[in-house]
Every structure is written in structure tokens, then in C-alpha cells.
CSV table of N, CA and C in Angstrom, one decimal:
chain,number,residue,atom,x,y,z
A,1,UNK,N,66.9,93.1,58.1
A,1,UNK,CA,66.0,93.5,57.1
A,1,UNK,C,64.9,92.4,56.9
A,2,UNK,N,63.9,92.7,57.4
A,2,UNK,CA,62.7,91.6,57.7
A,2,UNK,C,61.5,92.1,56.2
A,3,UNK,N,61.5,91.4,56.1
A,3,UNK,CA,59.7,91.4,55.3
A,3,UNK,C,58.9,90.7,55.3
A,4,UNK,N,57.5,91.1,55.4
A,4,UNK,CA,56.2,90.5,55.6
A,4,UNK,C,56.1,89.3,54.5
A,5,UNK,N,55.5,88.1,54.8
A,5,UNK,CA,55.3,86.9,53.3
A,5,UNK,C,53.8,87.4,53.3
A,6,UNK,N,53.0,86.7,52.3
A,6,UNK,CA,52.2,87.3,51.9
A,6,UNK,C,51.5,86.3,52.8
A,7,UNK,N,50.2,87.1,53.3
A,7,UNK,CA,48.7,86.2,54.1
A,7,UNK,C,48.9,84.7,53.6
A,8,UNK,N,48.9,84.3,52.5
A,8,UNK,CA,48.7,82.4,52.1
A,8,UNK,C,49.7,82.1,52.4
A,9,UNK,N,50.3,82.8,53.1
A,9,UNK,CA,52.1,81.6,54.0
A,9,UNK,C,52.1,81.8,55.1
A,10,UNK,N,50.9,82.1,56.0
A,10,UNK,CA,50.7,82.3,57.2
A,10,UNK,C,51.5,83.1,58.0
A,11,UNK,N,51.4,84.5,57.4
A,11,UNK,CA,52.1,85.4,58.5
A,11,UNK,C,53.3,84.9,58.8
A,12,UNK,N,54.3,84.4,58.4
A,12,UNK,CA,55.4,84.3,58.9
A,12,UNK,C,57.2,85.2,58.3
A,13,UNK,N,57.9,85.7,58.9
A,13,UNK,CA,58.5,87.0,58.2
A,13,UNK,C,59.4,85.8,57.4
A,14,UNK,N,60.3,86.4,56.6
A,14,UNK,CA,60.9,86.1,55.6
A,14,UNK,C,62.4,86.9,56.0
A,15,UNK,N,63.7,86.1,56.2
A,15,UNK,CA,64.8,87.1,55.4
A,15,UNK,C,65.4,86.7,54.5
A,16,UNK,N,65.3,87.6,53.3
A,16,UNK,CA,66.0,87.8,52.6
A,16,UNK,C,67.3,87.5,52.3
A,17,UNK,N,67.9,86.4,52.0
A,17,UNK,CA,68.8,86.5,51.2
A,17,UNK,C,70.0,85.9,51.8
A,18,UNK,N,69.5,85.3,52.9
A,18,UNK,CA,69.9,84.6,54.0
A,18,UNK,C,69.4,83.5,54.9
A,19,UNK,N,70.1,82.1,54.8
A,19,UNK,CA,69.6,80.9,55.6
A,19,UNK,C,68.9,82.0,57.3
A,20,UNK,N,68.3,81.2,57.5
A,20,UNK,CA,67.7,81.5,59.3
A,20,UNK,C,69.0,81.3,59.9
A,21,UNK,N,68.3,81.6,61.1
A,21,UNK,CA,69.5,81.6,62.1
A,21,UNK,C,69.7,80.2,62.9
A,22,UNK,N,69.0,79.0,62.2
A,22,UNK,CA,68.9,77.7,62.7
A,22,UNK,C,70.4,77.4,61.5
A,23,UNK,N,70.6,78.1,60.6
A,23,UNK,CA,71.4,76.9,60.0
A,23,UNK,C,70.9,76.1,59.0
A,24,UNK,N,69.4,76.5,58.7
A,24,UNK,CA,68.7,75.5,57.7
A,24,UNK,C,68.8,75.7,56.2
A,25,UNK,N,68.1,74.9,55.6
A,25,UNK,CA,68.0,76.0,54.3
A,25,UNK,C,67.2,76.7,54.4
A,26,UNK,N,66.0,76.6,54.7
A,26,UNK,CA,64.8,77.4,55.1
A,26,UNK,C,64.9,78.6,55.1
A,27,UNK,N,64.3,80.0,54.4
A,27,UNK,CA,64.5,81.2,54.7
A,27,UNK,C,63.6,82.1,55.6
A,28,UNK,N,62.4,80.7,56.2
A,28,UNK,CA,61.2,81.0,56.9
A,28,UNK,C,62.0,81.1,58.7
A,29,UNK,N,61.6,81.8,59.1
A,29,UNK,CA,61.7,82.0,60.8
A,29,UNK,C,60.4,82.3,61.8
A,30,UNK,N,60.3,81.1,62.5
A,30,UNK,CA,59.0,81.4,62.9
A,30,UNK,C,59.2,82.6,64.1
A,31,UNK,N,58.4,83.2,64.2
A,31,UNK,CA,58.2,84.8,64.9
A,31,UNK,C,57.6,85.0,65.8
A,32,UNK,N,57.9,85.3,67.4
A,32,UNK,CA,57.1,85.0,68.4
A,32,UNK,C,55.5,86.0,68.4
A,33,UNK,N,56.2,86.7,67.7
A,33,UNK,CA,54.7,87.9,67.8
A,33,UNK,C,53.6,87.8,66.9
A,34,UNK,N,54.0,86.7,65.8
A,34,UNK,CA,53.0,86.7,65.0
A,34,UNK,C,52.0,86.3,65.0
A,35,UNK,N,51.0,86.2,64.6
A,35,UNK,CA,49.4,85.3,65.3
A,35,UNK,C,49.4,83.8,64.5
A,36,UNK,N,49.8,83.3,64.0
A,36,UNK,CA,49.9,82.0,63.5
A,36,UNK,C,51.2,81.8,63.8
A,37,UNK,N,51.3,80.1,63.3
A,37,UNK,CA,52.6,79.2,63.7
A,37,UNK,C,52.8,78.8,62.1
A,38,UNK,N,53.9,79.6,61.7
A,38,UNK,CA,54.6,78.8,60.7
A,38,UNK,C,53.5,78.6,59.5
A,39,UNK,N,54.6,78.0,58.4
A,39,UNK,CA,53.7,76.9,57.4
A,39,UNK,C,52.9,75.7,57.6
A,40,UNK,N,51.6,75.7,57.9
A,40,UNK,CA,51.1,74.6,57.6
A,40,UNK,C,51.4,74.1,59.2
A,41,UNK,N,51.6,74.7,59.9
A,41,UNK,CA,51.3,74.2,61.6
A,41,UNK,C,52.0,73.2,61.7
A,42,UNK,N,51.8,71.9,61.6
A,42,UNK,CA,52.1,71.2,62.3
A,42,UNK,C,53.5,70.5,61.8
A,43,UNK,N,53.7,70.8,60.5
A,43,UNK,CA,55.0,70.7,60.1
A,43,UNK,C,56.0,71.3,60.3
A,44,UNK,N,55.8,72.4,60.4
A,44,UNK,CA,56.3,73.6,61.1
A,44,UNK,C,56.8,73.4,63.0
A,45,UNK,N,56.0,72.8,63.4
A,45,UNK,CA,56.5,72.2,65.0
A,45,UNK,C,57.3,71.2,64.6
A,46,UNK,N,57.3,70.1,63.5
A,46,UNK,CA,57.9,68.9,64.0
A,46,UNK,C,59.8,69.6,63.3
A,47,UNK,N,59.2,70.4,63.0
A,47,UNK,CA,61.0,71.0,62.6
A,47,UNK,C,61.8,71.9,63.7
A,48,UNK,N,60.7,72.3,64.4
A,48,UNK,CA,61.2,73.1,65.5
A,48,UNK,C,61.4,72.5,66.7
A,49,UNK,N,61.1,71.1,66.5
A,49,UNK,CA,61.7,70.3,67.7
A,49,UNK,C,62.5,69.3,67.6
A,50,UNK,N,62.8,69.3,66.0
A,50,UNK,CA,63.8,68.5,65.7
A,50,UNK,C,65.3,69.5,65.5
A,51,UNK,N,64.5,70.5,65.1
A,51,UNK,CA,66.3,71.9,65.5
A,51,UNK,C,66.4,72.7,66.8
A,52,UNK,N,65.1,72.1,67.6
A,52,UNK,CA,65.3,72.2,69.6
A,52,UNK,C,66.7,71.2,69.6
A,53,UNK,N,66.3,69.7,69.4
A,53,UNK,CA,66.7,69.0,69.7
A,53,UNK,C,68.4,69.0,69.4
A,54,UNK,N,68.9,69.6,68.4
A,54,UNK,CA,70.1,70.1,67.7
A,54,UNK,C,70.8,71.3,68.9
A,55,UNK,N,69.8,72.1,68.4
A,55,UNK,CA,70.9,73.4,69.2
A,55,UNK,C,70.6,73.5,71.0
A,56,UNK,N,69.5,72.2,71.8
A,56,UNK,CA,70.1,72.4,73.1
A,56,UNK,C,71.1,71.0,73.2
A,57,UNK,N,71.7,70.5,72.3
A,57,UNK,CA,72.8,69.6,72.4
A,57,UNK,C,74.3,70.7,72.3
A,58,UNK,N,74.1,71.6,71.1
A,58,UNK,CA,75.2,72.4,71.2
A,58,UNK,C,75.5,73.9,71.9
A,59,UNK,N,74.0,74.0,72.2
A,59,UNK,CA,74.4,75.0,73.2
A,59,UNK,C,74.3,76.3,72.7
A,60,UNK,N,73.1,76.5,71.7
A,60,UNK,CA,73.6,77.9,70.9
A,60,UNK,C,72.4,78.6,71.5
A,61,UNK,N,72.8,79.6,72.5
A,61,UNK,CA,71.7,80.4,72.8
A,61,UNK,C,70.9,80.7,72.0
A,62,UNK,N,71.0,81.4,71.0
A,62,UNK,CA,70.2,82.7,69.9
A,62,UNK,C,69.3,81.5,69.0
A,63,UNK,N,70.3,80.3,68.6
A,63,UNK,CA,68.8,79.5,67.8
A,63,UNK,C,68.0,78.7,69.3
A,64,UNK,N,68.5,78.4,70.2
A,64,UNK,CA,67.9,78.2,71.3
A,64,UNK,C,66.5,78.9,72.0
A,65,UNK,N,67.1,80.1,71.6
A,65,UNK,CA,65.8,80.8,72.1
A,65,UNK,C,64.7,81.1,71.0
A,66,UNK,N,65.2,81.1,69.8
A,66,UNK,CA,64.1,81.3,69.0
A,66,UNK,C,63.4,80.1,69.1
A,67,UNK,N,63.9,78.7,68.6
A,67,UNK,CA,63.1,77.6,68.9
A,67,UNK,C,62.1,77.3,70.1
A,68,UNK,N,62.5,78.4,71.6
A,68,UNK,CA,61.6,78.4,72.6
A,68,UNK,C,60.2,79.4,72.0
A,69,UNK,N,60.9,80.3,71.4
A,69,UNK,CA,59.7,81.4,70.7
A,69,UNK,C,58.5,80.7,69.9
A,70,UNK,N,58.9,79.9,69.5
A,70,UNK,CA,58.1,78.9,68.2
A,70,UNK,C,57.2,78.0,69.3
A,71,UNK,N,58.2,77.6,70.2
A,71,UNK,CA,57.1,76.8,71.1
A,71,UNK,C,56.0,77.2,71.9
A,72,UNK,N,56.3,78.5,72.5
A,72,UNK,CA,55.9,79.3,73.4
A,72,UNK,C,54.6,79.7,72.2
A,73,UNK,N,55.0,80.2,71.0
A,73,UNK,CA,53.7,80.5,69.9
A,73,UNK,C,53.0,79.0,70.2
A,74,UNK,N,53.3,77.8,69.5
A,74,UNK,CA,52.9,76.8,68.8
A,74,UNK,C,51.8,76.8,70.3
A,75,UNK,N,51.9,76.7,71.5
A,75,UNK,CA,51.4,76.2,73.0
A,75,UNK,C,50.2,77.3,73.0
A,76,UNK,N,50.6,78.0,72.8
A,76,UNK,CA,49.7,79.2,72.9
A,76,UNK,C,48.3,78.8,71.9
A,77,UNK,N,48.4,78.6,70.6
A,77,UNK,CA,47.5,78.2,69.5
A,77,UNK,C,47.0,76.7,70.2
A,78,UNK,N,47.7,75.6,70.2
A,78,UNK,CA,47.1,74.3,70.4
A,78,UNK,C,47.7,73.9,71.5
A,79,UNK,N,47.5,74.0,72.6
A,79,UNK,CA,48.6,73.6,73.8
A,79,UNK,C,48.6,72.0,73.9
A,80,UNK,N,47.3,71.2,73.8
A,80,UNK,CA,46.9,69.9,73.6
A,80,UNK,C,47.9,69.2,72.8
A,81,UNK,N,47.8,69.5,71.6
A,81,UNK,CA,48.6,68.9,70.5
A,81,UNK,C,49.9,68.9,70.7
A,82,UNK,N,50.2,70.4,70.9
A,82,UNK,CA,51.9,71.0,70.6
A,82,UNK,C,52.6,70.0,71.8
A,83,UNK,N,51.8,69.6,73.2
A,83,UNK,CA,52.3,69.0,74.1
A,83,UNK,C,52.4,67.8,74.0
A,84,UNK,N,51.5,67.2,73.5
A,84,UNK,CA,51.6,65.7,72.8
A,84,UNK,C,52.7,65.4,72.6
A,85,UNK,N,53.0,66.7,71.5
A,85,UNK,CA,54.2,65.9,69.8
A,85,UNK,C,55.4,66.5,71.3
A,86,UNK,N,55.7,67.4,72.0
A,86,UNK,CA,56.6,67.9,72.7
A,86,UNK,C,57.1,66.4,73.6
A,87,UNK,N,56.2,65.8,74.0
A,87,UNK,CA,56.5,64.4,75.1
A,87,UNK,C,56.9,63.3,73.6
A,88,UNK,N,56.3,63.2,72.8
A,88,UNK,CA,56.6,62.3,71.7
A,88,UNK,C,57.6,62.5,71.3
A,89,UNK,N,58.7,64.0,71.1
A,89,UNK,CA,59.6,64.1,70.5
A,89,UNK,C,60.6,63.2,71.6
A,90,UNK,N,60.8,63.5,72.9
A,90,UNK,CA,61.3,63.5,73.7
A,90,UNK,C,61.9,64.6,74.3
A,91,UNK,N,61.4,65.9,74.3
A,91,UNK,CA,61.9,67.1,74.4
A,91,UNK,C,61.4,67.4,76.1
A,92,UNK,N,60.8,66.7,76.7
A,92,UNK,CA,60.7,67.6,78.2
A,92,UNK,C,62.2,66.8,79.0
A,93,UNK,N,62.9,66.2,78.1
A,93,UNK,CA,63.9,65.4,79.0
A,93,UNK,C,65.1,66.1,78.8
A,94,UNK,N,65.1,66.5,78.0
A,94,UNK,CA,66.1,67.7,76.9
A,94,UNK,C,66.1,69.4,78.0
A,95,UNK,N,64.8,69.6,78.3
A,95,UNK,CA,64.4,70.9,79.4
A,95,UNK,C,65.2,70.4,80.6
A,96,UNK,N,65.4,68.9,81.3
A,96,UNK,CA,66.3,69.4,82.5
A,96,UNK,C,67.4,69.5,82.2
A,97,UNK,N,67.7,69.7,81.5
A,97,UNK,CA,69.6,70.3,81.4
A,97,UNK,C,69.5,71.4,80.7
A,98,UNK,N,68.8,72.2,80.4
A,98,UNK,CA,68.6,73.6,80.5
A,98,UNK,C,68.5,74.1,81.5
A,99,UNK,N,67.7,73.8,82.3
A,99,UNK,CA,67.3,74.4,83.4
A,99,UNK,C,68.2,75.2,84.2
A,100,UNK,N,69.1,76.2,84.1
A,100,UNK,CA,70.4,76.3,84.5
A,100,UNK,C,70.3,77.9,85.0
A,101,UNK,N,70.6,78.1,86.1
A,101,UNK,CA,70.3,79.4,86.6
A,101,UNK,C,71.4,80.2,85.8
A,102,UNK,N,72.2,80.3,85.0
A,102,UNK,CA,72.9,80.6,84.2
A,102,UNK,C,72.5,81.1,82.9
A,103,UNK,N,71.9,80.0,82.2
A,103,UNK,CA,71.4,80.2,80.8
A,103,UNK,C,70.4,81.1,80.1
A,104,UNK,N,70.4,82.3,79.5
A,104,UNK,CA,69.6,83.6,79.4
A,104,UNK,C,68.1,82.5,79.1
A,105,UNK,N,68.4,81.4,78.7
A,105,UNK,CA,66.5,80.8,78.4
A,105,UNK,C,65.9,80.4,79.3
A,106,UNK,N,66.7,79.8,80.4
A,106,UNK,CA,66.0,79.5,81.5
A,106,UNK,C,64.4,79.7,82.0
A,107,UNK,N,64.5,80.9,81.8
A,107,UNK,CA,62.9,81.4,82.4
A,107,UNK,C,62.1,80.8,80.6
A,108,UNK,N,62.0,81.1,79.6
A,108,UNK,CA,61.4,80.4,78.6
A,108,UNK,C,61.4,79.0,79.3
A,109,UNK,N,62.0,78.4,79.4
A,109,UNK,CA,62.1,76.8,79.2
A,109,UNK,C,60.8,76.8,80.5
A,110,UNK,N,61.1,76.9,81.4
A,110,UNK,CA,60.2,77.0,82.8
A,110,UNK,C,59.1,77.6,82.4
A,111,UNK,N,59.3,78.3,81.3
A,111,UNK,CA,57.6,79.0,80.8
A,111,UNK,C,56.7,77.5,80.4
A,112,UNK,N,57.7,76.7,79.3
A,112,UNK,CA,57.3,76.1,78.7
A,112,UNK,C,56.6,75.2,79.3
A,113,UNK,N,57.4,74.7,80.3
A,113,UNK,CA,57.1,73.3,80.9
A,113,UNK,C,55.6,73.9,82.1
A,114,UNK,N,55.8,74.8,82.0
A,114,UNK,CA,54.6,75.5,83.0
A,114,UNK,C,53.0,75.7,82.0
A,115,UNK,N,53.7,75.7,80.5
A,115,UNK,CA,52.2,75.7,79.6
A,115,UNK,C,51.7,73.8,79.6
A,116,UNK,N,53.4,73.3,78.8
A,116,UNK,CA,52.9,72.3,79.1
A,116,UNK,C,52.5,71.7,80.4
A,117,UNK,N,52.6,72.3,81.7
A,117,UNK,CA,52.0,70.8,82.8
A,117,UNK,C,50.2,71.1,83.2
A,118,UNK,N,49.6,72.1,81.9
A,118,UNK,CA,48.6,72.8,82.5
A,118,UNK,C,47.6,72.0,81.6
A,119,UNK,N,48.0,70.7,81.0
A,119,UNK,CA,47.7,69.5,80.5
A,119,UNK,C,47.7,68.4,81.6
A,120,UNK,N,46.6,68.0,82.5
A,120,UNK,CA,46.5,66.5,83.7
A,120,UNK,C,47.5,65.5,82.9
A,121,UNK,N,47.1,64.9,81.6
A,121,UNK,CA,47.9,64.1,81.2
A,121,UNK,C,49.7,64.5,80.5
A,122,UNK,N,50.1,65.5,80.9
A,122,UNK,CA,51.6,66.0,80.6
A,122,UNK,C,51.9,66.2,82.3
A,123,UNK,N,51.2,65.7,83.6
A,123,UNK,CA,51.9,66.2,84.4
A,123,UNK,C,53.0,64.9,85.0
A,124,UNK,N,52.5,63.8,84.7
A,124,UNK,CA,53.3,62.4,85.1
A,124,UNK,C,54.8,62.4,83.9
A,125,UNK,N,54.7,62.5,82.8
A,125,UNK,CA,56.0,63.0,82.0
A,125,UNK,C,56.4,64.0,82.4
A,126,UNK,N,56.5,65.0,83.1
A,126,UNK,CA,56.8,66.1,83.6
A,126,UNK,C,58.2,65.5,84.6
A,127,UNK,N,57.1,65.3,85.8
A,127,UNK,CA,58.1,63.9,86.6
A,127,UNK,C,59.3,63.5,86.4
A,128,UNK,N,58.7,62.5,85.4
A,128,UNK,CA,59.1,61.7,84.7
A,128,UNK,C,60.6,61.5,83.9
A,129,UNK,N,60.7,62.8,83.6
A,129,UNK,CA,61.5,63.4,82.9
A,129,UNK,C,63.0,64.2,83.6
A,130,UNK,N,62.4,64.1,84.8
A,130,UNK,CA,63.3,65.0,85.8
A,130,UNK,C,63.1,66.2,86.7
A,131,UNK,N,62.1,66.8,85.4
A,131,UNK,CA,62.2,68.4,85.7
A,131,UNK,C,62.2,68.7,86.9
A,132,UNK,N,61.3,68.1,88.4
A,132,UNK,CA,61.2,68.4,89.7
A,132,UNK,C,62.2,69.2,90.2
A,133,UNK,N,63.4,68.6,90.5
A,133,UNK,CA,64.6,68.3,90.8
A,133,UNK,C,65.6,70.3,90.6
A,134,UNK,N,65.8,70.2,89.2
A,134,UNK,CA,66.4,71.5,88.7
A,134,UNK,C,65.0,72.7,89.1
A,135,UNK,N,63.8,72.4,88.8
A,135,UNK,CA,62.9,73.4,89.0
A,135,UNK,C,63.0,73.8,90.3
A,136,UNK,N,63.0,73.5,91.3
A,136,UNK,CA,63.3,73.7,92.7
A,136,UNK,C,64.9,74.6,92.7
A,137,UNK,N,65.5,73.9,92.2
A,137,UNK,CA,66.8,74.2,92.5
A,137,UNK,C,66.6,75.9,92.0
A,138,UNK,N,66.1,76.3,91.1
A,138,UNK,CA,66.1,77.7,90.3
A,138,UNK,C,65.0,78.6,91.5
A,139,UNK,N,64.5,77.7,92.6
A,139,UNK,CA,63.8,79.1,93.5
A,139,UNK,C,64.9,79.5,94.1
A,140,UNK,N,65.9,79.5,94.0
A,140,UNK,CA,67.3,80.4,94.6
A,140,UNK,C,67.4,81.5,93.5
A,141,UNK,N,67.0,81.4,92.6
A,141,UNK,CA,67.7,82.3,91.4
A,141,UNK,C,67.0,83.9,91.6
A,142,UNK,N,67.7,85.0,91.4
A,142,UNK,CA,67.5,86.2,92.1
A,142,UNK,C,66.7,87.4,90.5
A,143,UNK,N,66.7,85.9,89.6
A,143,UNK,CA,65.8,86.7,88.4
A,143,UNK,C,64.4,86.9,88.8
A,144,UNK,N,63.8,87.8,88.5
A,144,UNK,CA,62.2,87.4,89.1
A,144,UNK,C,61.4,87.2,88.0
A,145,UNK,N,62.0,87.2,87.1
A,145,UNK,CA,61.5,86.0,85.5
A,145,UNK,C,61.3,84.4,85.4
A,146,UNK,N,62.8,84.4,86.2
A,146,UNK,CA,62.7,83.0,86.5
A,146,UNK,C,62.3,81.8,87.2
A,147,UNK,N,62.0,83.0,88.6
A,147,UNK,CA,61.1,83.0,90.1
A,147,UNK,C,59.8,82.5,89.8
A,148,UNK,N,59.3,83.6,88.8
A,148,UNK,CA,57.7,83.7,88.2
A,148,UNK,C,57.5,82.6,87.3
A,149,UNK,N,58.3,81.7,86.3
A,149,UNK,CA,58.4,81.2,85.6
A,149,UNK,C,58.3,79.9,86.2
A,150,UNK,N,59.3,79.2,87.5
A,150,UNK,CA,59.4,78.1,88.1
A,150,UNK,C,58.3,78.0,88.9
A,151,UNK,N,57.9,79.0,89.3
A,151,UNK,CA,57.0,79.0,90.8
A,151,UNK,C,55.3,78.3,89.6
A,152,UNK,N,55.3,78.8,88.4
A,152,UNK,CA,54.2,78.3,87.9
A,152,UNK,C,54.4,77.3,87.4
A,153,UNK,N,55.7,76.6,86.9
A,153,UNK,CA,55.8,75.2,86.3
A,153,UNK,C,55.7,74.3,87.4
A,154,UNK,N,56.2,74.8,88.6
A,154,UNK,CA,55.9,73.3,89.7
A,154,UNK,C,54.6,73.8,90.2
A,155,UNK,N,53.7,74.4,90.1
A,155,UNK,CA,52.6,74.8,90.8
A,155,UNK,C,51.4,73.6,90.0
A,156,UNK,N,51.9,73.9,88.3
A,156,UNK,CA,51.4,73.3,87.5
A,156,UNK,C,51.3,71.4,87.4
A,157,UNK,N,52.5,71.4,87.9
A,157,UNK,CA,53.3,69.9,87.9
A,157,UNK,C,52.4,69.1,88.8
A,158,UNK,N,52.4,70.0,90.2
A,158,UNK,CA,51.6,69.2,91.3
A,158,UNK,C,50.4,69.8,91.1
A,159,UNK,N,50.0,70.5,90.3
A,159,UNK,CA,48.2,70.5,91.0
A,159,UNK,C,47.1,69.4,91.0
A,160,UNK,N,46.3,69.6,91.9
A,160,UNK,CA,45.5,68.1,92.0
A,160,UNK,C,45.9,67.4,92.0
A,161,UNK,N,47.8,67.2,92.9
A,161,UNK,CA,48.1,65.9,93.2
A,161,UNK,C,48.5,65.6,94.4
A,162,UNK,N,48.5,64.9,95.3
A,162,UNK,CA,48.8,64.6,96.8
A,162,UNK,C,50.3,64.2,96.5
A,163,UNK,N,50.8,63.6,95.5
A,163,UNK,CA,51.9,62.6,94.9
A,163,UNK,C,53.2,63.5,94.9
A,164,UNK,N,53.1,64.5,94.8
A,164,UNK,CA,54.2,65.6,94.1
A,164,UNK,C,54.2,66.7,94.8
């Protein structure tokens, strides 16, 4: 049972009568389909990468993938910024151990890293971080989500570079 918040809370749904599915107090859930990010933008990211940071330690698909949903929104509005605070959190080091031809997020995460490497200055942290390594490993995988997903995050990784 979802309901609309009103326009001055920026489009974001509301449930009722129940914490989110993070576990927070919060009764706000940011919503992939919605045209804005959250309350107040940027406060709104630094929670959603501080409860990334939480549930890819424990492993919980369902808040896992909503926090990719938030990201996937947030990249889409400001890809600049969102990728900034994403290398600042430490979160592209956190993506290689997702990377898991296994994990239903997989292709999200490979989305992500493919919005973020479409930034010159996020493609040395990219590296940096691992991702090369597992992204390769996933051109075996027989998803063609995941195929489509990898083949653009290392495309992104190395462009305009002799190095990679």
C-alpha cells in the first residue's frame, strides 16, 4: 500500500505505517521511477550509501537492490556529483565483491559502475578499486543483462585509454 507525498517532499512514495525496507526509521523509500531523488538530494545520497554500505556487508538482496535503484536514479539526475560522493564514500571497492555471476544485482551494479566510468576522472578509481578483474570474469555469464551491463562498464573503464 504505497502513497504519493505531496510535490514539497519531492515526489517520493511513502509507506504507511511501516519502517522501509532498509530497516531505518525513515518511512521515505527512494523509488526508481520517480523523476527526483529523495529529500533534499544530496542528503538523501549520503544515506543511501551509507545503508549500500550496511546491506552489501550483510548480503540482503531486496535492500540491496533498492539502494542500487536510488543510485541508478541519483546518476541519472547528477552523474558528476553522485560519482564524486560514490569514490568518497568508498563504495566502488564495495562493487567488486558483488560482482558475482550469482547475485540477482549483478547487472545493476555493472550498470552502475558503467554510469559511473562515463566520468574521465572516475575511470583511474574504477581500476583502482578492482573492478577490471570480476568485470571480465562476468563475460561468461549467460544473462544478457549482465553481458549488456559488463560489456559497457569495461568499455567505459578503458575509453581513451592505451593503459587498460
Amino acid at each position: 500500500m504505497l502513497k504519493e507525498v505531496p510535490e514539497s517532499r519531492n515526489d517520493v512514495l511513502e509507506f504507511p505505517g511501516r519502517a522501509n525496507a532498509w530497516s531505518f526509521e525513515s518511512d521515505l523509500w527512494c523509488f526508481s521511477r520517480k523523476k527526483t531523488f529523495g529529500r533534499g538530494g544530496g542528503d538523501n545520497l549520503s544515506d543511501t550509501l551509507k545503508k549500500l554500505k550496511i546491506t552489501a556487508t550483510d548480503r540482503t538482496e531486496d535492500c540491496l537492490e533498492g539502494c542500487l535503484d536510488c543510485l541508478l536514479q541519483a546518476l541519472a539526475q547528477n552523474n558528476t556529483e553522485t560519482s564524486e560522493k560514490i569514490q568518497g564514500n568508498g563504495i566502488l571497492q564495495l562493487f567488486a565483491n558483488l560482482l558475482t555471476p550469482q547475485s540477482s544485482c549483478t547487472a545493476k551494479v555493472a550498470n552502475i559502475i558503467a554510469e559511473v566510468a562515463k566520468n574521465e576522472f572516475m575511470r583511474v578509481p574504477c581500476v583502482d578499486a578492482g573492478l577490471i578483474s570480476p568485470l571480465v570474469q562476468l563475460l561468461n555469464s549467460k544473462d544478457q543483462e549482465v553481458l549488456l551491463q559488463t560489456g559497457r562498464a569495461l568499455g567505459n573503464i578503458c575509453y581513451d585509454s592505451r593503459k587498460y
